[in-house]
Short mmCIF file of C-alpha atoms and ligand atoms in Angstrom, two decimals:
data_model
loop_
_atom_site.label_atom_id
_atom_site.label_comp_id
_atom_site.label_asym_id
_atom_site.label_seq_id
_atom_site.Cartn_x
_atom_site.Cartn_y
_atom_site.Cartn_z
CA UNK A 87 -9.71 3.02 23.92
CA UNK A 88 -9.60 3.38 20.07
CA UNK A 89 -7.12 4.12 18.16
CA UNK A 90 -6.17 7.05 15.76
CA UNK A 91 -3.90 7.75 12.60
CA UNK A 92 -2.59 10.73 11.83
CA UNK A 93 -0.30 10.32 8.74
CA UNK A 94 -1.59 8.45 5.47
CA UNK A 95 -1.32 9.35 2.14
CA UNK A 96 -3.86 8.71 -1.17
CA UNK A 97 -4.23 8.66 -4.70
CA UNK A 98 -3.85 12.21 -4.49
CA UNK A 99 0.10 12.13 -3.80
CA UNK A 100 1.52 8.74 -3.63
CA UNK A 101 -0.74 6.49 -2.21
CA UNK A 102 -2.03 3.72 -4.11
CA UNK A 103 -5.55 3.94 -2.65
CA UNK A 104 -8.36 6.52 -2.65
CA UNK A 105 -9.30 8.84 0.35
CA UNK A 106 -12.67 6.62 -0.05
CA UNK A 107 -10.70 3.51 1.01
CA UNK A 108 -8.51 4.72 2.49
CA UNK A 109 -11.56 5.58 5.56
CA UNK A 110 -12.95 2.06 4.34
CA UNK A 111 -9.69 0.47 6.11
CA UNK A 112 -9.62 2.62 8.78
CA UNK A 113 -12.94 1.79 9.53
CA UNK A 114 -11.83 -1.87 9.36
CA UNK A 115 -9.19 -1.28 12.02
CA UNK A 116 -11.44 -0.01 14.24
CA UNK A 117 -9.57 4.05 13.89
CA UNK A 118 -11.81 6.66 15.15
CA UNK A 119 -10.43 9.82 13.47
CA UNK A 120 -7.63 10.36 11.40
CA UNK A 121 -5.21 12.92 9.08
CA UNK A 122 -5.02 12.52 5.62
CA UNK A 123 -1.39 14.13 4.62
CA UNK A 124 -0.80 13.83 1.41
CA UNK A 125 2.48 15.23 0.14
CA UNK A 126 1.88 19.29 -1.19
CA UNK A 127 -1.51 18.80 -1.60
CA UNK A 128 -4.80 19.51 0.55
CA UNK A 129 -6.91 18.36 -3.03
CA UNK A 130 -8.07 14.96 -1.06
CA UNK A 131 -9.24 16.36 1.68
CA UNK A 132 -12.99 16.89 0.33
CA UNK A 133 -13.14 13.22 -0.65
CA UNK A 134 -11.80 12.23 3.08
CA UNK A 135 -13.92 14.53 5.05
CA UNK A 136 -17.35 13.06 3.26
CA UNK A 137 -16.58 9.46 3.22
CA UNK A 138 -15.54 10.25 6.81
CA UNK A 139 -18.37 11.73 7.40
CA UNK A 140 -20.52 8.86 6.07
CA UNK A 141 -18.42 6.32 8.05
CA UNK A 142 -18.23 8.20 10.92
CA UNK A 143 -14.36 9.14 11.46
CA UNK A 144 -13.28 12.15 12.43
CA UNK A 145 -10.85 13.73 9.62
CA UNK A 146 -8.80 16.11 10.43
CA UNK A 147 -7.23 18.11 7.34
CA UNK A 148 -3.41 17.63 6.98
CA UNK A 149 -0.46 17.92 4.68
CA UNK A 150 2.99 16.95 4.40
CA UNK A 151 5.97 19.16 3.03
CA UNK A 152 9.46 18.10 2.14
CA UNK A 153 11.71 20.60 3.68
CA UNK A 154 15.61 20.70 2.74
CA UNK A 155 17.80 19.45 5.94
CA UNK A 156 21.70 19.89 4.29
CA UNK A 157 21.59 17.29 1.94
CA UNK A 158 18.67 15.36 3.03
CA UNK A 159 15.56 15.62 4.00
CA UNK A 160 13.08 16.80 6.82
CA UNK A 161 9.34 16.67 6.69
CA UNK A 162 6.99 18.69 8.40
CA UNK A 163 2.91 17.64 8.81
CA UNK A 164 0.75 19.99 9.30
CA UNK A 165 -2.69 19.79 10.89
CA UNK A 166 -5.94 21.25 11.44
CA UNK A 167 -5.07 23.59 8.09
CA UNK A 168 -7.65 26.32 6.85
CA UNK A 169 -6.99 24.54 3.33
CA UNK A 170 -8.64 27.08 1.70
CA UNK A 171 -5.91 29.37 2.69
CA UNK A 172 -4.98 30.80 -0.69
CA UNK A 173 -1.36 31.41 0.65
CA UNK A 174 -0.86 27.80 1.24
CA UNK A 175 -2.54 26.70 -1.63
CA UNK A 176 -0.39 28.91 -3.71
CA UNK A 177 3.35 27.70 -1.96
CA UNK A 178 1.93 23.94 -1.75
CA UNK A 179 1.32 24.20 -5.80
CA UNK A 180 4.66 25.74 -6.50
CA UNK A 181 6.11 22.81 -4.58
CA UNK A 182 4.17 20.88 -7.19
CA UNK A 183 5.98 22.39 -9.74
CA UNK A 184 9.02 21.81 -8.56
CA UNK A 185 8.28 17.66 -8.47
CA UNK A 186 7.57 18.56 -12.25
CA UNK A 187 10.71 20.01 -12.68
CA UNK A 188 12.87 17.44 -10.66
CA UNK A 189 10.68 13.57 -11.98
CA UNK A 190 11.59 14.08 -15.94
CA UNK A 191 15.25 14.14 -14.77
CA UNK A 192 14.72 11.03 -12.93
CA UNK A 193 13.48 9.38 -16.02
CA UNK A 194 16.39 10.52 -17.88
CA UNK A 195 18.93 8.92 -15.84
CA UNK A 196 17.00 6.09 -16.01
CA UNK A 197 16.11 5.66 -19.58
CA UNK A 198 20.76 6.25 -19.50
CA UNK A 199 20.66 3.29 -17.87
CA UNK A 200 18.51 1.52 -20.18
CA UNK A 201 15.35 1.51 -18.36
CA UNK A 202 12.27 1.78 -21.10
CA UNK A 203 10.51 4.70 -19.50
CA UNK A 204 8.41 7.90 -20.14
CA UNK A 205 7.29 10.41 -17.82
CA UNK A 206 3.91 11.19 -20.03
CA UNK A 207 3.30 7.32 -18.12
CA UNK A 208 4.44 7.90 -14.89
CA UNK A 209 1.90 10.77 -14.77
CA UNK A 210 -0.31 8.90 -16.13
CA UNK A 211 -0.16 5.96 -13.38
CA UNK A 212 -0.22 9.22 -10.83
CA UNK A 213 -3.29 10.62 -12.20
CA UNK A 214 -2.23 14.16 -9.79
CA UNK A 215 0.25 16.67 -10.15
CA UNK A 216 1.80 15.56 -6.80
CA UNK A 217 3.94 13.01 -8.70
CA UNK A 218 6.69 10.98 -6.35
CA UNK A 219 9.08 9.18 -6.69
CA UNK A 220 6.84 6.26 -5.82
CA UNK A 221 4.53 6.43 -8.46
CA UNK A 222 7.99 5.95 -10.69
CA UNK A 223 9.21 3.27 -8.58
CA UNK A 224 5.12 1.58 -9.63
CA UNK A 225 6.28 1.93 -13.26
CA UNK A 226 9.30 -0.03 -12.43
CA UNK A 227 7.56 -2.50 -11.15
CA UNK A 228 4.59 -2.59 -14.05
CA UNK A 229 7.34 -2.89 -16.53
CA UNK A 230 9.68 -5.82 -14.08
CA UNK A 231 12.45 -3.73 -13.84
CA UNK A 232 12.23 -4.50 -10.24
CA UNK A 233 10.32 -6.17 -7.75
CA UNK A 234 9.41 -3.94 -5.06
CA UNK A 235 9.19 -0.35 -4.63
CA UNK A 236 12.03 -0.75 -2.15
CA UNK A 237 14.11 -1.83 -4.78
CA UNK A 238 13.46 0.34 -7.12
CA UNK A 239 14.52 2.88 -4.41
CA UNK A 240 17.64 1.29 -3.25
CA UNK A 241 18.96 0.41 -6.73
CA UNK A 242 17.64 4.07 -8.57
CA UNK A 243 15.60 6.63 -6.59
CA UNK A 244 17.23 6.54 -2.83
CA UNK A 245 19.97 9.82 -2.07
CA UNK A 246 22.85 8.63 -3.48
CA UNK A 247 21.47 5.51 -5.66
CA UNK A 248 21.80 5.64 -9.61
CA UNK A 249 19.42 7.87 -10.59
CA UNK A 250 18.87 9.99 -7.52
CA UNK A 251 18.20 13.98 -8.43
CA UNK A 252 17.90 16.47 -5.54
CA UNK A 253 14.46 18.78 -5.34
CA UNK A 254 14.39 22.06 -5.09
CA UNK A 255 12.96 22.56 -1.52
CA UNK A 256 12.29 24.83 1.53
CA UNK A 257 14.05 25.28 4.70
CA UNK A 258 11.90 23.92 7.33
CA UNK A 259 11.00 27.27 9.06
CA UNK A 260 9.40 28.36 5.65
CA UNK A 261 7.02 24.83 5.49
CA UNK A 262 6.34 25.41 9.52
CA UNK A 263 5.23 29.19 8.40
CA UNK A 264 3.05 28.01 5.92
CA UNK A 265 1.28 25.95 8.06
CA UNK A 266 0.90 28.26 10.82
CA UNK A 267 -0.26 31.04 8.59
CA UNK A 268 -2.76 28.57 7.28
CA UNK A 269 -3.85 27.98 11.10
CA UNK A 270 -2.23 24.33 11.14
CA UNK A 271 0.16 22.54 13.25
CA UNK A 272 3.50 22.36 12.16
CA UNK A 273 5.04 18.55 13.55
CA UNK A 274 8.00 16.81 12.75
CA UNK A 275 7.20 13.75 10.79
CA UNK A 276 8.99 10.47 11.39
CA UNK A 277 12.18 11.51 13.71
CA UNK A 278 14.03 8.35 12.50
CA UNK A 279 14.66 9.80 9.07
CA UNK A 280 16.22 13.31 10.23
CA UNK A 281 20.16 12.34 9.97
CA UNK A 282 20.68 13.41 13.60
CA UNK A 283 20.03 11.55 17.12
CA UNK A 284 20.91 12.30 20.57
CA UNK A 285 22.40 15.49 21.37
CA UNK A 286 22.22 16.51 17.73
CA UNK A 287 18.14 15.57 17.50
CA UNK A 288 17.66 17.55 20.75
CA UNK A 289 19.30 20.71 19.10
CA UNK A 290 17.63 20.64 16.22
CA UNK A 291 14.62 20.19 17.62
CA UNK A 292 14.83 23.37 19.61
CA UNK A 293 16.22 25.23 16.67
CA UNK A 294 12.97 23.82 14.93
CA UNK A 295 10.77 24.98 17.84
CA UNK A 296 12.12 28.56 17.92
CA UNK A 297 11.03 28.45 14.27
CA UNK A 298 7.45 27.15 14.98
CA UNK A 299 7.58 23.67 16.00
CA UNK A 300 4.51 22.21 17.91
CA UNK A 301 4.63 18.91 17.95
CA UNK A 302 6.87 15.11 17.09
CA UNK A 303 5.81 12.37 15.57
CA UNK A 304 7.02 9.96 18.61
CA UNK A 305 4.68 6.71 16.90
CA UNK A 306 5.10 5.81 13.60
CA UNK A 307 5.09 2.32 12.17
CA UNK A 308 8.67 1.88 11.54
CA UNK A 309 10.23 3.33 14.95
CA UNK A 310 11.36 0.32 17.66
CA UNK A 311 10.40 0.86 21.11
CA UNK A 312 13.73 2.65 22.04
CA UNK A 313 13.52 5.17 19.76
CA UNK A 314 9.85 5.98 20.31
CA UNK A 315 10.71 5.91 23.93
CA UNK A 316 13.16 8.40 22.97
CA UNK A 317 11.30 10.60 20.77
CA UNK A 318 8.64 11.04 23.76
CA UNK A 319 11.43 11.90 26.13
CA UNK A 320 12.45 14.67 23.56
CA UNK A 321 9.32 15.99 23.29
CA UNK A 322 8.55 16.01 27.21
CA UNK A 323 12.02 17.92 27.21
CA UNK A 324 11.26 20.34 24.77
CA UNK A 325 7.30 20.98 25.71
CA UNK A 326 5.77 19.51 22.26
CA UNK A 327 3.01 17.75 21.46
CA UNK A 328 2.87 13.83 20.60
CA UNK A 329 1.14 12.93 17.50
CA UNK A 330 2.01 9.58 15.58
CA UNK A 331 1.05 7.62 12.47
CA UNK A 332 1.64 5.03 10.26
CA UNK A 333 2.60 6.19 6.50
CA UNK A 334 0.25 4.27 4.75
CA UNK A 335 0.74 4.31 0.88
CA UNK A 336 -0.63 1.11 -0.04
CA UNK A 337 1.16 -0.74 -2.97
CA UNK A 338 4.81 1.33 -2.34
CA UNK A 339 4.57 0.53 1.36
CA UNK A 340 3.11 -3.11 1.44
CA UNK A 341 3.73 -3.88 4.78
CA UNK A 342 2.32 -0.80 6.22
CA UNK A 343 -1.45 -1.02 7.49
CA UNK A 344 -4.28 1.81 8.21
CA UNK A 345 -4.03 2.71 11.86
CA UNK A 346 -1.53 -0.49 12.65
CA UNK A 347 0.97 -0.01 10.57
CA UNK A 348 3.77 -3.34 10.64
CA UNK A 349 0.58 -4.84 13.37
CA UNK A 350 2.67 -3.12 16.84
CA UNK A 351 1.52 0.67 15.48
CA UNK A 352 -0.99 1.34 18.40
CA UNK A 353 -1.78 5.83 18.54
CA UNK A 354 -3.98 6.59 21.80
CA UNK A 355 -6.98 8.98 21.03
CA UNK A 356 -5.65 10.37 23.89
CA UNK A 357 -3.11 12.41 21.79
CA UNK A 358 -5.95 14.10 19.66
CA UNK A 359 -7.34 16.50 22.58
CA UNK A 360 -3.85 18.52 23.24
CA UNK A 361 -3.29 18.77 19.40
CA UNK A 362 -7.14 20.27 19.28
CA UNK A 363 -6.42 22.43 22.10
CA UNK A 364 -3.04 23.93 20.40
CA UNK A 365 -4.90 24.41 16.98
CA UNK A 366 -7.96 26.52 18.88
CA UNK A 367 -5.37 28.99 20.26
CA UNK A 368 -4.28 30.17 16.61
P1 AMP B 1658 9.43 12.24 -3.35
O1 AMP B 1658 8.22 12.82 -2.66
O2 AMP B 1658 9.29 12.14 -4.82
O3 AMP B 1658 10.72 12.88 -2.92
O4 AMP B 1658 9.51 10.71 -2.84
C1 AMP B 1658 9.71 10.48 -1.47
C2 AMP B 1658 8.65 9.54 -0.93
O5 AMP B 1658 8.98 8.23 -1.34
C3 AMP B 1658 8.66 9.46 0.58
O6 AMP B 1658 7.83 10.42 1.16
C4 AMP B 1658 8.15 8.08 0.84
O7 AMP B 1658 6.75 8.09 0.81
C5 AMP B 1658 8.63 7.29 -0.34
N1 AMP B 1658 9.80 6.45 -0.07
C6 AMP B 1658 11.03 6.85 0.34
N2 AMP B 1658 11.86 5.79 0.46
C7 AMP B 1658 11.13 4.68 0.12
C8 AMP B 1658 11.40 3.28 0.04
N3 AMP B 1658 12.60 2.77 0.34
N4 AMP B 1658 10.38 2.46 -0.34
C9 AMP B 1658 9.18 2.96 -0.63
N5 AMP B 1658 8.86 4.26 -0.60
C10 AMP B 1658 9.82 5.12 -0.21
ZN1 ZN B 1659 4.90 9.41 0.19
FE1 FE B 1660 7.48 11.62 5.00
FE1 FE B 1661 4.36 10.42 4.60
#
């Protein structure tokens, strides 16, 4: 049985590597089709479906959107997108935007702190207007301000570390909407970052299903086997499909693989016929 991944980002957000390699290494690791999901961007998706096409892996177009959970976080995937949807297009390039309104404040708490910094190079180093936090954390690293990207987000860009600055973002049932009106599959990515478990994680989740939930991301490279045996209960509760993925990013992520993730990340094909079924009935 091969394997699948269904969450890795590229030069086109925050990834370090191109879509090009990025199917290279999946090819390595023996993945037979895959979801590129960068963050508010479909741009890559071209570039993945030919080498994919060349390489024979099955790409399945994908996105994922930062939605605003209280003070933190919640991101949605999507999957199996019409990206030529001119709606989505239109709301994924506003969220864009907002990145360019949110980074140069970053850079200005930093340079407070004495970091050397511009953001003319951090967009540089990007080289797409889906600019991250990661692609500062690489400048702090270029320049030896820090070692590791996960420094550079526990000391500065982490909630509540030094130079942390909020995002304008959209409630979850807007990003889901999006998605759906764009023919995709809205999923929760990586359960283990929403600030809820248990009881609370079970009553979001249904508040996030009335709003267009399909599906959880129950593998993922980071999750231990008690919470992914978790997640899949919650999604066997609640009816939802079972996708999972590693997060690759390359150089921000260095111990995160294509398609294994840590080494233990191991996503059935198995999960790729429901989530085709679900997108054919839109
Ligand atoms: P942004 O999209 O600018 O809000 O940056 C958030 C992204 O940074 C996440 O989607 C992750 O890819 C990445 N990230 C978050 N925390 C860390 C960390 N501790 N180390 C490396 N990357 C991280
Ligand atoms: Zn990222
Ligand atoms: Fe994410
Ligand atoms: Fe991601």
């Amino acid at each position: 049985m091969s394997r699948i991944d269904l969450h890795l980002h590229t030069t086109y957000s925050d990834g370090s590597r191109s879509p090009a390699d990025v199917l290279a290494l999946a090819k390595a690791a023996g993945v037979s089709a895959l979801a590129i999901t960068d963050h508010d961007t479909v741009d890559g998706l071209p570039d993945a479906l030919e080498a994919g096409a060349r390489l024979g892996i099955e790409v399945i177009p994908g996105t994922e959107i930062s939605s605003r959970h209280g003070e933190s976080e919640l991101h949605i995937l999507g999957y199996f997108l019409d990206c030529h949807d001119p709606e989505l297009r239109h709301r994924l390039g506003q969220l864009r935007a907002s990145r360019h309104r949110r980074n140069p404040r970053i850079i200005e708490k930093l340079n407070e702190l004495g970091l050397a910094l511009t953001y003319e190079e951090v967009k540089a180093l990007a080289g797409t207007d889906s600019v991250g936090r990661p692609h500062i954390a690489r400048v702090l690293m270029e320049r030896g301000y820090v070692t590791s990207a996960k420094e550079a987000f526990d000391r500065y860009l982490a909630e509540g570390a030094a130079a942390y600055v909020p995002r304008e973002l959209p409630e979850p049932a807007e990003a889901m909407a999006w998605i759906r009106a764009a023919r995709g599959i809205p999923v929760l990515a990586h359960p283990s970052w929403v600030k809820a478990n248990g009881a609370g994680l079970l009553k979001l989740c249904e508040k996030l299903k009335a709003e267009g939930l399909a599906g959880i991301e129950v593998h993922y490279s980071t999750h231990k086997p008690q919470q992914t045996a978790e997640y899949l209960n919650l999604a066997r509760r609640l009816d939802l499909l079972v996708t999972g993925g590693s997060d690759f990013h390359g150089l921000t992520k260095p111990d995160i693989e294509v398609g294994v993730g840590r080494g233990n990340l191991k996503v059935s094909e198995k999960l790729l016929e429901p989530l085709k079924k679900a997108a054919a009935l839109h």
